[in-house]
mmCIF file of the C-alpha atoms, coordinates in Angstrom:
data_MODEL
# 
_entry.id   MODEL 
# 
loop_
_atom_site.group_PDB 
_atom_site.id 
_atom_site.type_symbol 
_atom_site.label_atom_id 
_atom_site.label_alt_id 
_atom_site.label_comp_id 
_atom_site.label_asym_id 
_atom_site.label_entity_id 
_atom_site.label_seq_id 
_atom_site.pdbx_PDB_ins_code 
_atom_site.Cartn_x 
_atom_site.Cartn_y 
_atom_site.Cartn_z 
_atom_site.occupancy 
_atom_site.B_iso_or_equiv 
_atom_site.pdbx_formal_charge 
_atom_site.auth_seq_id 
_atom_site.auth_comp_id 
_atom_site.auth_asym_id 
_atom_site.auth_atom_id 
_atom_site.pdbx_PDB_model_num 
ATOM 1  C CA . MET A 1 1  ? 0.000   0.000  0.000   1.00 0.00 ? 1  MET A CA 1 
ATOM 2  C CA . LYS A 1 2  ? 1.254   3.453  -0.882  1.00 0.00 ? 2  LYS A CA 1 
ATOM 3  C CA . ILE A 1 3  ? 1.005   5.939  1.963   1.00 0.00 ? 3  ILE A CA 1 
ATOM 4  C CA . LEU A 1 4  ? 1.644   9.660  1.766   1.00 0.00 ? 4  LEU A CA 1 
ATOM 5  C CA . ALA A 1 5  ? 3.104   11.064 4.994   1.00 0.00 ? 5  ALA A CA 1 
ATOM 6  C CA . ILE A 1 6  ? 3.265   14.796 5.635   1.00 0.00 ? 6  ILE A CA 1 
ATOM 7  C CA . GLU A 1 7  ? 5.257   16.183 8.552   1.00 0.00 ? 7  GLU A CA 1 
ATOM 8  C CA . VAL A 1 8  ? 3.578   18.344 11.168  1.00 0.00 ? 8  VAL A CA 1 
ATOM 9  C CA . GLU A 1 9  ? 5.891   20.207 13.529  1.00 0.00 ? 9  GLU A CA 1 
ATOM 10 C CA . SER A 1 10 ? 4.990   20.397 17.198  1.00 0.00 ? 10 SER A CA 1 
ATOM 11 C CA . PRO A 1 11 ? 3.811   23.923 18.011  1.00 0.00 ? 11 PRO A CA 1 
ATOM 12 C CA . ASP A 1 12 ? 5.964   23.789 21.168  1.00 0.00 ? 12 ASP A CA 1 
ATOM 13 C CA . ALA A 1 13 ? 9.177   22.919 19.288  1.00 0.00 ? 13 ALA A CA 1 
ATOM 14 C CA . ALA A 1 14 ? 11.938  25.530 19.186  1.00 0.00 ? 14 ALA A CA 1 
ATOM 15 C CA . ALA A 1 15 ? 14.265  25.650 16.181  1.00 0.00 ? 15 ALA A CA 1 
ATOM 16 C CA . GLU A 1 16 ? 17.370  24.929 18.280  1.00 0.00 ? 16 GLU A CA 1 
ATOM 17 C CA . GLN A 1 17 ? 15.858  21.644 19.499  1.00 0.00 ? 17 GLN A CA 1 
ATOM 18 C CA . PHE A 1 18 ? 16.091  20.122 16.024  1.00 0.00 ? 18 PHE A CA 1 
ATOM 19 C CA . GLY A 1 19 ? 19.856  20.415 15.504  1.00 0.00 ? 19 GLY A CA 1 
ATOM 20 C CA . PRO A 1 20 ? 21.070  17.471 17.605  1.00 0.00 ? 20 PRO A CA 1 
ATOM 21 C CA . HIS A 1 21 ? 18.594  15.134 15.863  1.00 0.00 ? 21 HIS A CA 1 
ATOM 22 C CA . LEU A 1 22 ? 19.138  16.061 12.212  1.00 0.00 ? 22 LEU A CA 1 
ATOM 23 C CA . ARG A 1 23 ? 22.054  13.758 11.407  1.00 0.00 ? 23 ARG A CA 1 
ATOM 24 C CA . PRO A 1 24 ? 20.477  10.721 13.156  1.00 0.00 ? 24 PRO A CA 1 
ATOM 25 C CA . GLU A 1 25 ? 17.198  11.609 11.414  1.00 0.00 ? 25 GLU A CA 1 
ATOM 26 C CA . ALA A 1 26 ? 18.859  11.572 7.988   1.00 0.00 ? 26 ALA A CA 1 
ATOM 27 C CA . ARG A 1 27 ? 20.526  8.257  8.826   1.00 0.00 ? 27 ARG A CA 1 
ATOM 28 C CA . ARG A 1 28 ? 17.220  6.662  9.844   1.00 0.00 ? 28 ARG A CA 1 
ATOM 29 C CA . VAL A 1 29 ? 15.446  7.998  6.757   1.00 0.00 ? 29 VAL A CA 1 
ATOM 30 C CA . TRP A 1 30 ? 18.243  6.464  4.680   1.00 0.00 ? 30 TRP A CA 1 
ATOM 31 C CA . GLU A 1 31 ? 17.839  3.118  6.469   1.00 0.00 ? 31 GLU A CA 1 
ATOM 32 C CA . LEU A 1 32 ? 14.091  3.123  5.805   1.00 0.00 ? 32 LEU A CA 1 
ATOM 33 C CA . TYR A 1 33 ? 14.752  4.101  2.176   1.00 0.00 ? 33 TYR A CA 1 
ATOM 34 C CA . ALA A 1 34 ? 17.285  1.282  1.756   1.00 0.00 ? 34 ALA A CA 1 
ATOM 35 C CA . ALA A 1 35 ? 14.769  -1.138 3.282   1.00 0.00 ? 35 ALA A CA 1 
ATOM 36 C CA . GLY A 1 36 ? 12.127  -0.119 0.712   1.00 0.00 ? 36 GLY A CA 1 
ATOM 37 C CA . VAL A 1 37 ? 9.802   1.449  3.272   1.00 0.00 ? 37 VAL A CA 1 
ATOM 38 C CA . ILE A 1 38 ? 10.365  5.055  2.234   1.00 0.00 ? 38 ILE A CA 1 
ATOM 39 C CA . ARG A 1 39 ? 10.157  5.216  -1.561  1.00 0.00 ? 39 ARG A CA 1 
ATOM 40 C CA . GLU A 1 40 ? 10.429  8.979  -2.024  1.00 0.00 ? 40 GLU A CA 1 
ATOM 41 C CA . ALA A 1 41 ? 11.397  11.865 0.246   1.00 0.00 ? 41 ALA A CA 1 
ATOM 42 C CA . TYR A 1 42 ? 10.853  15.563 -0.342  1.00 0.00 ? 42 TYR A CA 1 
ATOM 43 C CA . PHE A 1 43 ? 10.542  18.870 1.446   1.00 0.00 ? 43 PHE A CA 1 
ATOM 44 C CA . ASP A 1 44 ? 7.520   21.053 0.807   1.00 0.00 ? 44 ASP A CA 1 
ATOM 45 C CA . ALA A 1 45 ? 9.113   24.055 -0.901  1.00 0.00 ? 45 ALA A CA 1 
ATOM 46 C CA . SER A 1 46 ? 7.002   26.622 0.907   1.00 0.00 ? 46 SER A CA 1 
ATOM 47 C CA . ARG A 1 47 ? 6.940   25.275 4.478   1.00 0.00 ? 47 ARG A CA 1 
ATOM 48 C CA . HIS A 1 48 ? 10.079  23.084 4.544   1.00 0.00 ? 48 HIS A CA 1 
ATOM 49 C CA . VAL A 1 49 ? 8.310   20.080 6.055   1.00 0.00 ? 49 VAL A CA 1 
ATOM 50 C CA . ALA A 1 50 ? 9.014   16.509 5.043   1.00 0.00 ? 50 ALA A CA 1 
ATOM 51 C CA . VAL A 1 51 ? 6.736   14.837 2.518   1.00 0.00 ? 51 VAL A CA 1 
ATOM 52 C CA . LEU A 1 52 ? 7.343   11.096 2.291   1.00 0.00 ? 52 LEU A CA 1 
ATOM 53 C CA . MET A 1 53 ? 5.934   8.357  0.104   1.00 0.00 ? 53 MET A CA 1 
ATOM 54 C CA . LEU A 1 54 ? 5.962   5.019  1.914   1.00 0.00 ? 54 LEU A CA 1 
ATOM 55 C CA . GLU A 1 55 ? 5.278   1.466  0.785   1.00 0.00 ? 55 GLU A CA 1 
ATOM 56 C CA . CYS A 1 56 ? 3.875   -0.582 3.679   1.00 0.00 ? 56 CYS A CA 1 
ATOM 57 C CA . ALA A 1 57 ? 1.440   -3.443 4.159   1.00 0.00 ? 57 ALA A CA 1 
ATOM 58 C CA . HIS A 1 58 ? -0.872  -1.255 6.244   1.00 0.00 ? 58 HIS A CA 1 
ATOM 59 C CA . LEU A 1 59 ? -1.114  2.063  8.081   1.00 0.00 ? 59 LEU A CA 1 
ATOM 60 C CA . ASP A 1 60 ? 0.134   0.601  11.363  1.00 0.00 ? 60 ASP A CA 1 
ATOM 61 C CA . ALA A 1 61 ? 3.372   -0.481 9.681   1.00 0.00 ? 61 ALA A CA 1 
ATOM 62 C CA . ALA A 1 62 ? 3.850   3.001  8.253   1.00 0.00 ? 62 ALA A CA 1 
ATOM 63 C CA . GLN A 1 63 ? 3.208   4.605  11.626  1.00 0.00 ? 63 GLN A CA 1 
ATOM 64 C CA . SER A 1 64 ? 5.636   2.206  13.287  1.00 0.00 ? 64 SER A CA 1 
ATOM 65 C CA . ALA A 1 65 ? 8.352   3.059  10.766  1.00 0.00 ? 65 ALA A CA 1 
ATOM 66 C CA . LEU A 1 66 ? 7.799   6.791  11.220  1.00 0.00 ? 66 LEU A CA 1 
ATOM 67 C CA . ASN A 1 67 ? 7.817   6.395  14.994  1.00 0.00 ? 67 ASN A CA 1 
ATOM 68 C CA . SER A 1 68 ? 11.405  5.157  14.670  1.00 0.00 ? 68 SER A CA 1 
ATOM 69 C CA . LEU A 1 69 ? 12.557  8.572  13.410  1.00 0.00 ? 69 LEU A CA 1 
ATOM 70 C CA . PRO A 1 70 ? 14.558  10.546 15.995  1.00 0.00 ? 70 PRO A CA 1 
ATOM 71 C CA . LEU A 1 71 ? 12.540  13.752 15.497  1.00 0.00 ? 71 LEU A CA 1 
ATOM 72 C CA . VAL A 1 72 ? 9.313   11.849 16.107  1.00 0.00 ? 72 VAL A CA 1 
ATOM 73 C CA . GLN A 1 73 ? 10.796  10.135 19.155  1.00 0.00 ? 73 GLN A CA 1 
ATOM 74 C CA . ALA A 1 74 ? 11.855  13.536 20.510  1.00 0.00 ? 74 ALA A CA 1 
ATOM 75 C CA . GLY A 1 75 ? 8.277   14.803 20.100  1.00 0.00 ? 75 GLY A CA 1 
ATOM 76 C CA . LEU A 1 76 ? 9.343   17.549 17.695  1.00 0.00 ? 76 LEU A CA 1 
ATOM 77 C CA . ILE A 1 77 ? 7.301   16.299 14.735  1.00 0.00 ? 77 ILE A CA 1 
ATOM 78 C CA . ARG A 1 78 ? 4.567   13.856 13.830  1.00 0.00 ? 78 ARG A CA 1 
ATOM 79 C CA . PHE A 1 79 ? 3.157   12.750 10.496  1.00 0.00 ? 79 PHE A CA 1 
ATOM 80 C CA . GLU A 1 80 ? -0.300  12.855 8.990   1.00 0.00 ? 80 GLU A CA 1 
ATOM 81 C CA . LEU A 1 81 ? -0.828  9.663  6.977   1.00 0.00 ? 81 LEU A CA 1 
ATOM 82 C CA . TYR A 1 82 ? -2.892  9.341  3.816   1.00 0.00 ? 82 TYR A CA 1 
ATOM 83 C CA . PRO A 1 83 ? -3.401  5.852  2.345   1.00 0.00 ? 83 PRO A CA 1 
ATOM 84 C CA . LEU A 1 84 ? -3.519  6.035  -1.440  1.00 0.00 ? 84 LEU A CA 1 
ATOM 85 C CA . THR A 1 85 ? -5.249  3.909  -4.007  1.00 0.00 ? 85 THR A CA 1 
ATOM 86 C CA . ALA A 1 86 ? -5.028  3.820  -7.780  1.00 0.00 ? 86 ALA A CA 1 
ATOM 87 C CA . TYR A 1 87 ? -6.847  6.587  -9.638  1.00 0.00 ? 87 TYR A CA 1 
ATOM 88 C CA . THR A 1 88 ? -9.868  5.099  -11.384 1.00 0.00 ? 88 THR A CA 1 
ATOM 89 C CA . GLY A 1 89 ? -11.065 8.264  -13.139 1.00 0.00 ? 89 GLY A CA 1 
ATOM 90 C CA . PHE A 1 90 ? -9.613  7.220  -16.467 1.00 0.00 ? 90 PHE A CA 1 
ATOM 91 C CA . ALA A 1 91 ? -12.415 4.668  -16.761 1.00 0.00 ? 91 ALA A CA 1 
ATOM 92 C CA . ARG A 1 92 ? -14.704 7.601  -17.604 1.00 0.00 ? 92 ARG A CA 1 
ATOM 93 C CA . LEU A 1 93 ? -12.867 7.910  -20.907 1.00 0.00 ? 93 LEU A CA 1 
ATOM 94 C CA . PHE A 1 94 ? -13.862 4.420  -21.982 1.00 0.00 ? 94 PHE A CA 1 
ATOM 95 C CA . GLY A 1 95 ? -17.318 4.016  -20.422 1.00 0.00 ? 95 GLY A CA 1 
ATOM 96 C CA . ALA A 1 96 ? -20.517 3.552  -22.347 1.00 0.00 ? 96 ALA A CA 1 
# 
């Protein structure tokens, strides 16, 4: 299942709290990428929050993987998850 994950920063988080976690965060994202869990990783150009595309069996697996990220563990961010399904709108082109 493809799952879109969009970062939400904690409103209580101060910018200086992020620094010590950024290198371990990048390492963990790389590990999840190498394992095939994270398929794509981006930053939203306007808000500079992470936008991830995950491939997991179910939402719980995606949440578990994201919970392993140092910034999540530190309570500085969380992710909103959106399970995706194939777009079926093209069928309108070929319907009766």
